[in-house]
């Protein structure tokens, strides 16, 4: 604490969980609260960075002293990140991004009498924002993604994180175990920060703020 090691650094954090509309009142969403991303934004601010927080449906208030961009859908999140990333030194994709969205969005509320006892919603793949950022020409920002895993032992978690870093051309992946008391919605988190070679840059277990500081220190280390 107290270190201003990110002074003069421009950091973009995505946080929260996207919502893809089905009709005017319904959506496909996820259990991300935004707490880890908000903790990252606070930690980056306190380390002296200029912070843009792109927040999707946050359950917690955005911190003061950061540039807050509220979004809801993947398309909005993508626009927010891609338009700003050329100016960024570090991008941390903490948001839980929906992999799919409905092909069509009903313009009026869907009704049970019209749909009957069962019906299907056709989904189409969303763009992978982290992978898209990873494809950009150099110089590009240090890219940090997350991988939420519900099972697997420690070695398997590292392998999955390394595979994700390789596929998306990310510098670091913070693999976090999401189960009772950790991960989505919880106060605490546990992450292993790995690169594409499976090298472990840091491990952190504790408050989301402690985890945030470990992630930022690792990101800074990538091009230090
Ligand atoms: O592939 P998976 O969804 O597990 O990857 C998670 C990481 O990729 C997170 O950092 C998330 O923000 C990012 N992501 C993304 N665009 C998507 C899906 C995930 O940027 N469409």
PDB file of C-alpha atoms and ligand atoms in Angstrom:
ATOM      1  CA  UNK A   1       0.000   0.000   0.000  1.00  0.00           C
ATOM      2  CA  UNK A   2       1.061   3.559  -0.569  1.00  0.00           C
ATOM      3  CA  UNK A   3       2.995   2.804  -3.734  1.00  0.00           C
ATOM      4  CA  UNK A   4       2.240   5.068  -6.727  1.00  0.00           C
ATOM      5  CA  UNK A   5       3.846   2.626  -9.149  1.00  0.00           C
ATOM      6  CA  UNK A   6       1.174   3.241 -11.828  1.00  0.00           C
ATOM      7  CA  UNK A   7       1.559   7.055 -11.890  1.00  0.00           C
ATOM      8  CA  UNK A   8       1.223   8.254 -15.489  1.00  0.00           C
ATOM      9  CA  UNK A   9      -0.216   4.900 -16.591  1.00  0.00           C
ATOM     10  CA  UNK A  10      -3.562   4.675 -18.366  1.00  0.00           C
ATOM     11  CA  UNK A  11      -5.611   1.713 -17.211  1.00  0.00           C
ATOM     12  CA  UNK A  12      -8.938   0.439 -18.534  1.00  0.00           C
ATOM     13  CA  UNK A  13     -10.926  -1.931 -16.330  1.00  0.00           C
ATOM     14  CA  UNK A  14     -14.104  -3.683 -17.422  1.00  0.00           C
ATOM     15  CA  UNK A  15     -16.381  -4.808 -14.618  1.00  0.00           C
ATOM     16  CA  UNK A  16     -19.732  -6.380 -13.944  1.00  0.00           C
ATOM     17  CA  UNK A  17     -21.824  -8.629 -16.118  1.00  0.00           C
ATOM     18  CA  UNK A  18     -23.371  -7.968 -19.492  1.00  0.00           C
ATOM     19  CA  UNK A  19     -27.088  -8.300 -20.206  1.00  0.00           C
ATOM     20  CA  UNK A  20     -28.376  -9.348 -23.608  1.00  0.00           C
ATOM     21  CA  UNK A  21     -32.013  -8.371 -24.137  1.00  0.00           C
ATOM     22  CA  UNK A  22     -34.629 -10.970 -25.085  1.00  0.00           C
ATOM     23  CA  UNK A  23     -37.530  -8.512 -25.040  1.00  0.00           C
ATOM     24  CA  UNK A  24     -38.075  -5.095 -23.412  1.00  0.00           C
ATOM     25  CA  UNK A  25     -38.173  -6.575 -19.880  1.00  0.00           C
ATOM     26  CA  UNK A  26     -36.023  -9.736 -20.050  1.00  0.00           C
ATOM     27  CA  UNK A  27     -32.373 -10.497 -20.608  1.00  0.00           C
ATOM     28  CA  UNK A  28     -29.698 -13.171 -20.535  1.00  0.00           C
ATOM     29  CA  UNK A  29     -27.278 -12.245 -17.782  1.00  0.00           C
ATOM     30  CA  UNK A  30     -24.880 -13.696 -15.247  1.00  0.00           C
ATOM     31  CA  UNK A  31     -24.036 -13.525 -11.550  1.00  0.00           C
ATOM     32  CA  UNK A  32     -21.137 -11.083 -11.756  1.00  0.00           C
ATOM     33  CA  UNK A  33     -21.551  -8.292  -9.174  1.00  0.00           C
ATOM     34  CA  UNK A  34     -18.773  -6.048 -10.457  1.00  0.00           C
ATOM     35  CA  UNK A  35     -16.979  -6.085  -7.082  1.00  0.00           C
ATOM     36  CA  UNK A  36     -13.664  -7.435  -8.410  1.00  0.00           C
ATOM     37  CA  UNK A  37     -13.579  -4.937 -11.269  1.00  0.00           C
ATOM     38  CA  UNK A  38     -14.480  -2.046  -8.982  1.00  0.00           C
ATOM     39  CA  UNK A  39     -11.734  -3.155  -6.566  1.00  0.00           C
ATOM     40  CA  UNK A  40      -9.319  -3.164  -9.522  1.00  0.00           C
ATOM     41  CA  UNK A  41     -10.371   0.375 -10.481  1.00  0.00           C
ATOM     42  CA  UNK A  42      -9.891   1.581  -6.890  1.00  0.00           C
ATOM     43  CA  UNK A  43      -6.520  -0.116  -6.586  1.00  0.00           C
ATOM     44  CA  UNK A  44      -5.311   1.307  -9.924  1.00  0.00           C
ATOM     45  CA  UNK A  45      -6.489   4.782  -8.900  1.00  0.00           C
ATOM     46  CA  UNK A  46      -4.663   4.513  -5.564  1.00  0.00           C
ATOM     47  CA  UNK A  47      -1.481   3.421  -7.367  1.00  0.00           C
ATOM     48  CA  UNK A  48      -1.635   6.663  -9.354  1.00  0.00           C
ATOM     49  CA  UNK A  49      -3.110   5.474 -12.665  1.00  0.00           C
ATOM     50  CA  UNK A  50      -5.581   7.353 -14.863  1.00  0.00           C
ATOM     51  CA  UNK A  51      -8.475   4.898 -14.746  1.00  0.00           C
ATOM     52  CA  UNK A  52     -11.415   4.281 -17.064  1.00  0.00           C
ATOM     53  CA  UNK A  53     -13.946   1.892 -15.525  1.00  0.00           C
ATOM     54  CA  UNK A  54     -16.332   0.397 -18.067  1.00  0.00           C
ATOM     55  CA  UNK A  55     -19.042  -1.051 -15.880  1.00  0.00           C
ATOM     56  CA  UNK A  56     -21.802  -3.409 -16.994  1.00  0.00           C
ATOM     57  CA  UNK A  57     -24.772  -3.478 -14.627  1.00  0.00           C
ATOM     58  CA  UNK A  58     -22.717  -2.969 -11.483  1.00  0.00           C
ATOM     59  CA  UNK A  59     -24.269  -3.990  -8.166  1.00  0.00           C
ATOM     60  CA  UNK A  60     -21.805  -1.737  -6.354  1.00  0.00           C
ATOM     61  CA  UNK A  61     -21.132   1.987  -6.739  1.00  0.00           C
ATOM     62  CA  UNK A  62     -18.278   3.028  -9.024  1.00  0.00           C
ATOM     63  CA  UNK A  63     -15.393   4.584  -7.094  1.00  0.00           C
ATOM     64  CA  UNK A  64     -14.737   8.309  -7.085  1.00  0.00           C
ATOM     65  CA  UNK A  65     -11.739   9.547  -9.019  1.00  0.00           C
ATOM     66  CA  UNK A  66     -12.166   7.237 -12.016  1.00  0.00           C
ATOM     67  CA  UNK A  67     -13.757   7.919 -15.391  1.00  0.00           C
ATOM     68  CA  UNK A  68     -16.908   5.754 -15.224  1.00  0.00           C
ATOM     69  CA  UNK A  69     -18.572   4.525 -18.427  1.00  0.00           C
ATOM     70  CA  UNK A  70     -21.816   2.631 -17.771  1.00  0.00           C
ATOM     71  CA  UNK A  71     -22.755  -0.043 -20.330  1.00  0.00           C
ATOM     72  CA  UNK A  72     -25.121  -3.000 -20.486  1.00  0.00           C
ATOM     73  CA  UNK A  73     -24.719  -5.187 -23.586  1.00  0.00           C
ATOM     74  CA  UNK A  74     -21.597  -6.810 -25.043  1.00  0.00           C
ATOM     75  CA  UNK A  75     -21.819  -4.462 -28.044  1.00  0.00           C
ATOM     76  CA  UNK A  76     -21.728  -1.440 -25.722  1.00  0.00           C
ATOM     77  CA  UNK A  77     -18.901  -2.914 -23.652  1.00  0.00           C
ATOM     78  CA  UNK A  78     -16.933  -3.649 -26.813  1.00  0.00           C
ATOM     79  CA  UNK A  79     -17.404  -0.109 -28.152  1.00  0.00           C
ATOM     80  CA  UNK A  80     -16.301   1.321 -24.809  1.00  0.00           C
ATOM     81  CA  UNK A  81     -13.124  -0.742 -24.635  1.00  0.00           C
ATOM     82  CA  UNK A  82     -12.105  -0.821 -28.299  1.00  0.00           C
ATOM     83  CA  UNK A  83     -12.519   2.938 -28.788  1.00  0.00           C
ATOM     84  CA  UNK A  84     -10.297   3.679 -25.772  1.00  0.00           C
ATOM     85  CA  UNK A  85      -7.730   0.874 -25.939  1.00  0.00           C
ATOM     86  CA  UNK A  86      -5.321   2.633 -28.363  1.00  0.00           C
ATOM     87  CA  UNK A  87      -4.579   5.079 -25.538  1.00  0.00           C
ATOM     88  CA  UNK A  88      -4.273   2.472 -22.785  1.00  0.00           C
ATOM     89  CA  UNK A  89      -1.184   0.945 -21.191  1.00  0.00           C
ATOM     90  CA  UNK A  90      -3.050  -1.810 -19.346  1.00  0.00           C
ATOM     91  CA  UNK A  91      -6.500  -3.332 -20.014  1.00  0.00           C
ATOM     92  CA  UNK A  92      -7.993  -5.661 -17.413  1.00  0.00           C
ATOM     93  CA  UNK A  93     -11.073  -7.506 -18.634  1.00  0.00           C
ATOM     94  CA  UNK A  94     -12.767  -8.377 -15.350  1.00  0.00           C
ATOM     95  CA  UNK A  95     -16.293  -8.202 -16.783  1.00  0.00           C
ATOM     96  CA  UNK A  96     -18.255 -11.400 -17.294  1.00  0.00           C
ATOM     97  CA  UNK A  97     -19.131 -11.118 -20.965  1.00  0.00           C
ATOM     98  CA  UNK A  98     -22.001 -13.093 -22.444  1.00  0.00           C
ATOM     99  CA  UNK A  99     -20.705 -15.498 -25.081  1.00  0.00           C
ATOM    100  CA  UNK A 100     -24.071 -15.452 -26.904  1.00  0.00           C
ATOM    101  CA  UNK A 101     -26.992 -13.114 -27.523  1.00  0.00           C
ATOM    102  CA  UNK A 102     -30.483 -13.649 -28.951  1.00  0.00           C
ATOM    103  CA  UNK A 103     -30.582 -13.425 -32.742  1.00  0.00           C
ATOM    104  CA  UNK A 104     -33.670 -11.247 -32.570  1.00  0.00           C
ATOM    105  CA  UNK A 105     -34.945  -9.044 -29.769  1.00  0.00           C
ATOM    106  CA  UNK A 106     -38.744  -8.876 -29.435  1.00  0.00           C
ATOM    107  CA  UNK A 107     -39.938  -5.286 -29.582  1.00  0.00           C
ATOM    108  CA  UNK A 108     -42.888  -6.009 -27.280  1.00  0.00           C
ATOM    109  CA  UNK A 109     -43.021  -8.173 -24.154  1.00  0.00           C
ATOM    110  CA  UNK A 110     -43.255 -11.875 -24.972  1.00  0.00           C
ATOM    111  CA  UNK A 111     -46.539 -13.408 -23.791  1.00  0.00           C
ATOM    112  CA  UNK A 112     -47.209 -16.916 -22.499  1.00  0.00           C
ATOM    113  CA  UNK A 113     -50.429 -17.238 -24.509  1.00  0.00           C
ATOM    114  CA  UNK A 114     -48.530 -16.493 -27.719  1.00  0.00           C
ATOM    115  CA  UNK A 115     -45.534 -18.760 -26.988  1.00  0.00           C
ATOM    116  CA  UNK A 116     -47.384 -21.761 -25.523  1.00  0.00           C
ATOM    117  CA  UNK A 117     -45.879 -24.456 -23.292  1.00  0.00           C
ATOM    118  CA  UNK A 118     -42.399 -24.353 -24.748  1.00  0.00           C
ATOM    119  CA  UNK A 119     -40.385 -22.277 -27.158  1.00  0.00           C
ATOM    120  CA  UNK A 120     -36.779 -21.681 -28.121  1.00  0.00           C
ATOM    121  CA  UNK A 121     -34.604 -18.610 -28.225  1.00  0.00           C
ATOM    122  CA  UNK A 122     -31.991 -18.776 -30.950  1.00  0.00           C
ATOM    123  CA  UNK A 123     -28.604 -17.447 -29.880  1.00  0.00           C
ATOM    124  CA  UNK A 124     -25.659 -16.193 -31.891  1.00  0.00           C
ATOM    125  CA  UNK A 125     -22.044 -15.827 -30.733  1.00  0.00           C
ATOM    126  CA  UNK A 126     -20.849 -12.463 -29.465  1.00  0.00           C
ATOM    127  CA  UNK A 127     -17.448 -11.070 -30.439  1.00  0.00           C
ATOM    128  CA  UNK A 128     -14.658 -12.037 -28.043  1.00  0.00           C
ATOM    129  CA  UNK A 129     -13.421  -8.625 -26.977  1.00  0.00           C
ATOM    130  CA  UNK A 130     -10.246  -9.812 -25.266  1.00  0.00           C
ATOM    131  CA  UNK A 131      -9.257 -11.893 -28.306  1.00  0.00           C
ATOM    132  CA  UNK A 132      -9.960  -8.898 -30.561  1.00  0.00           C
ATOM    133  CA  UNK A 133      -7.703  -6.666 -28.466  1.00  0.00           C
ATOM    134  CA  UNK A 134      -5.087  -9.418 -28.578  1.00  0.00           C
ATOM    135  CA  UNK A 135      -5.070  -9.299 -32.387  1.00  0.00           C
ATOM    136  CA  UNK A 136      -4.115  -5.623 -32.528  1.00  0.00           C
ATOM    137  CA  UNK A 137      -0.759  -4.572 -33.875  1.00  0.00           C
ATOM    138  CA  UNK A 138       1.975  -3.542 -31.504  1.00  0.00           C
ATOM    139  CA  UNK A 139       2.272  -1.545 -29.440  1.00  0.00           C
ATOM    140  CA  UNK A 140      -0.768  -2.817 -27.665  1.00  0.00           C
ATOM    141  CA  UNK A 141      -1.685  -2.511 -24.009  1.00  0.00           C
ATOM    142  CA  UNK A 142      -0.798  -5.193 -21.508  1.00  0.00           C
ATOM    143  CA  UNK A 143      -3.878  -7.415 -21.672  1.00  0.00           C
ATOM    144  CA  UNK A 144      -5.196  -9.206 -18.612  1.00  0.00           C
ATOM    145  CA  UNK A 145      -8.206 -11.502 -18.762  1.00  0.00           C
ATOM    146  CA  UNK A 146     -10.078 -13.623 -16.271  1.00  0.00           C
ATOM    147  CA  UNK A 147     -11.036 -17.266 -16.336  1.00  0.00           C
ATOM    148  CA  UNK A 148     -13.769 -18.327 -13.937  1.00  0.00           C
ATOM    149  CA  UNK A 149     -13.541 -22.008 -13.157  1.00  0.00           C
ATOM    150  CA  UNK A 150     -15.968 -23.998 -11.062  1.00  0.00           C
ATOM    151  CA  UNK A 151     -13.957 -27.194 -10.740  1.00  0.00           C
ATOM    152  CA  UNK A 152     -10.482 -28.592 -11.432  1.00  0.00           C
ATOM    153  CA  UNK A 153      -7.365 -28.971  -9.283  1.00  0.00           C
ATOM    154  CA  UNK A 154      -4.535 -26.439  -9.077  1.00  0.00           C
ATOM    155  CA  UNK A 155      -2.506 -27.832 -11.986  1.00  0.00           C
ATOM    156  CA  UNK A 156      -5.560 -28.015 -14.185  1.00  0.00           C
ATOM    157  CA  UNK A 157      -6.476 -24.401 -13.321  1.00  0.00           C
ATOM    158  CA  UNK A 158      -3.021 -23.250 -14.473  1.00  0.00           C
ATOM    159  CA  UNK A 159      -3.307 -25.247 -17.694  1.00  0.00           C
ATOM    160  CA  UNK A 160      -6.706 -23.777 -18.470  1.00  0.00           C
ATOM    161  CA  UNK A 161      -5.458 -20.249 -17.796  1.00  0.00           C
ATOM    162  CA  UNK A 162      -2.388 -20.777 -19.981  1.00  0.00           C
ATOM    163  CA  UNK A 163      -4.550 -22.138 -22.792  1.00  0.00           C
ATOM    164  CA  UNK A 164      -6.833 -19.123 -22.564  1.00  0.00           C
ATOM    165  CA  UNK A 165      -3.875 -16.695 -22.619  1.00  0.00           C
ATOM    166  CA  UNK A 166      -2.527 -18.464 -25.714  1.00  0.00           C
ATOM    167  CA  UNK A 167      -5.867 -18.540 -27.573  1.00  0.00           C
ATOM    168  CA  UNK A 168      -6.706 -14.905 -26.843  1.00  0.00           C
ATOM    169  CA  UNK A 169      -3.131 -13.609 -27.085  1.00  0.00           C
ATOM    170  CA  UNK A 170      -3.468 -12.134 -23.589  1.00  0.00           C
ATOM    171  CA  UNK A 171      -0.391 -11.379 -21.481  1.00  0.00           C
ATOM    172  CA  UNK A 172      -1.908 -12.669 -18.259  1.00  0.00           C
ATOM    173  CA  UNK A 173      -4.980 -14.596 -17.199  1.00  0.00           C
ATOM    174  CA  UNK A 174      -6.261 -14.399 -13.625  1.00  0.00           C
ATOM    175  CA  UNK A 175      -7.776 -17.793 -13.037  1.00  0.00           C
ATOM    176  CA  UNK A 176     -10.333 -17.623 -10.293  1.00  0.00           C
ATOM    177  CA  UNK A 177     -12.177 -20.363  -8.592  1.00  0.00           C
ATOM    178  CA  UNK A 178     -15.854 -19.514  -8.382  1.00  0.00           C
ATOM    179  CA  UNK A 179     -17.561 -21.512  -5.687  1.00  0.00           C
ATOM    180  CA  UNK A 180     -19.168 -20.869  -2.308  1.00  0.00           C
ATOM    181  CA  UNK A 181     -17.642 -17.837  -0.597  1.00  0.00           C
ATOM    182  CA  UNK A 182     -15.361 -17.013  -3.518  1.00  0.00           C
ATOM    183  CA  UNK A 183     -15.791 -15.436  -6.887  1.00  0.00           C
ATOM    184  CA  UNK A 184     -19.119 -14.094  -8.139  1.00  0.00           C
ATOM    185  CA  UNK A 185     -20.846 -11.846  -5.627  1.00  0.00           C
ATOM    186  CA  UNK A 186     -18.565 -12.829  -2.734  1.00  0.00           C
ATOM    187  CA  UNK A 187     -16.350 -10.437  -0.762  1.00  0.00           C
ATOM    188  CA  UNK A 188     -13.266 -12.612  -1.179  1.00  0.00           C
ATOM    189  CA  UNK A 189     -11.562 -14.093  -4.189  1.00  0.00           C
ATOM    190  CA  UNK A 190      -8.717 -16.465  -4.965  1.00  0.00           C
ATOM    191  CA  UNK A 191      -6.727 -16.147  -8.185  1.00  0.00           C
ATOM    192  CA  UNK A 192      -3.674 -17.619  -9.829  1.00  0.00           C
ATOM    193  CA  UNK A 193      -2.158 -15.273 -12.407  1.00  0.00           C
ATOM    194  CA  UNK A 194      -0.574 -17.157 -15.290  1.00  0.00           C
ATOM    195  CA  UNK A 195       0.820 -16.476 -18.743  1.00  0.00           C
ATOM    196  CA  UNK A 196       0.540 -18.534 -21.919  1.00  0.00           C
ATOM    197  CA  UNK A 197       3.552 -20.619 -20.989  1.00  0.00           C
ATOM    198  CA  UNK A 198       1.930 -21.674 -17.726  1.00  0.00           C
ATOM    199  CA  UNK A 199       4.319 -19.558 -15.696  1.00  0.00           C
ATOM    200  CA  UNK A 200       2.678 -18.397 -12.456  1.00  0.00           C
ATOM    201  CA  UNK A 201       3.254 -14.646 -11.959  1.00  0.00           C
ATOM    202  CA  UNK A 202       1.350 -14.370  -8.692  1.00  0.00           C
ATOM    203  CA  UNK A 203      -1.133 -16.083  -6.454  1.00  0.00           C
ATOM    204  CA  UNK A 204      -3.535 -14.139  -4.304  1.00  0.00           C
ATOM    205  CA  UNK A 205      -6.269 -15.103  -1.890  1.00  0.00           C
ATOM    206  CA  UNK A 206      -8.121 -12.612   0.210  1.00  0.00           C
ATOM    207  CA  UNK A 207     -10.258  -9.536  -0.245  1.00  0.00           C
ATOM    208  CA  UNK A 208     -11.014  -8.469  -3.797  1.00  0.00           C
ATOM    209  CA  UNK A 209      -8.829  -5.410  -3.123  1.00  0.00           C
ATOM    210  CA  UNK A 210      -5.861  -7.625  -2.200  1.00  0.00           C
ATOM    211  CA  UNK A 211      -6.456  -9.689  -5.323  1.00  0.00           C
ATOM    212  CA  UNK A 212      -6.721  -6.475  -7.372  1.00  0.00           C
ATOM    213  CA  UNK A 213      -3.340  -5.242  -6.130  1.00  0.00           C
ATOM    214  CA  UNK A 214      -1.704  -8.566  -6.986  1.00  0.00           C
ATOM    215  CA  UNK A 215      -3.132  -8.429 -10.520  1.00  0.00           C
ATOM    216  CA  UNK A 216      -1.967  -4.838 -11.087  1.00  0.00           C
ATOM    217  CA  UNK A 217       1.521  -5.594  -9.765  1.00  0.00           C
ATOM    218  CA  UNK A 218       1.725  -8.565 -12.156  1.00  0.00           C
ATOM    219  CA  UNK A 219       0.465  -6.462 -15.098  1.00  0.00           C
ATOM    220  CA  UNK A 220       3.027  -3.781 -14.355  1.00  0.00           C
ATOM    221  CA  UNK A 221       5.705  -6.459 -14.258  1.00  0.00           C
ATOM    222  CA  UNK A 222       4.934  -7.608 -17.817  1.00  0.00           C
ATOM    223  CA  UNK A 223       6.595  -4.590 -19.459  1.00  0.00           C
ATOM    224  CA  UNK A 224       8.555  -3.171 -16.550  1.00  0.00           C
TER     225      UNK A 224
HETATM  226  O1  LIG B   1     -13.463 -17.474 -22.787  1.00  0.00           O
HETATM  227  P1  LIG B   1     -13.872 -16.948 -21.467  1.00  0.00           P
HETATM  228  O2  LIG B   1     -15.231 -16.301 -21.459  1.00  0.00           O
HETATM  229  O3  LIG B   1     -13.713 -17.901 -20.315  1.00  0.00           O
HETATM  230  O4  LIG B   1     -12.798 -15.775 -21.199  1.00  0.00           O
HETATM  231  C1  LIG B   1     -12.958 -14.914 -20.135  1.00  0.00           C
HETATM  232  C2  LIG B   1     -12.177 -13.649 -20.396  1.00  0.00           C
HETATM  233  O5  LIG B   1     -12.437 -13.170 -21.726  1.00  0.00           O
HETATM  234  C3  LIG B   1     -12.602 -12.537 -19.482  1.00  0.00           C
HETATM  235  O6  LIG B   1     -11.496 -11.685 -19.278  1.00  0.00           O
HETATM  236  C4  LIG B   1     -13.697 -11.832 -20.291  1.00  0.00           C
HETATM  237  O7  LIG B   1     -13.837 -10.481 -19.903  1.00  0.00           O
HETATM  238  C5  LIG B   1     -13.192 -11.981 -21.698  1.00  0.00           C
HETATM  239  N1  LIG B   1     -14.246 -12.128 -22.717  1.00  0.00           N
HETATM  240  C6  LIG B   1     -14.364 -11.184 -23.718  1.00  0.00           C
HETATM  241  N2  LIG B   1     -15.321 -11.313 -24.684  1.00  0.00           N
HETATM  242  C7  LIG B   1     -16.165 -12.379 -24.674  1.00  0.00           C
HETATM  243  C8  LIG B   1     -16.044 -13.361 -23.673  1.00  0.00           C
HETATM  244  C9  LIG B   1     -15.084 -13.197 -22.702  1.00  0.00           C
HETATM  245  O8  LIG B   1     -13.591 -10.225 -23.728  1.00  0.00           O
HETATM  246  N3  LIG B   1     -17.085 -12.482 -25.626  1.00  0.00           N
END
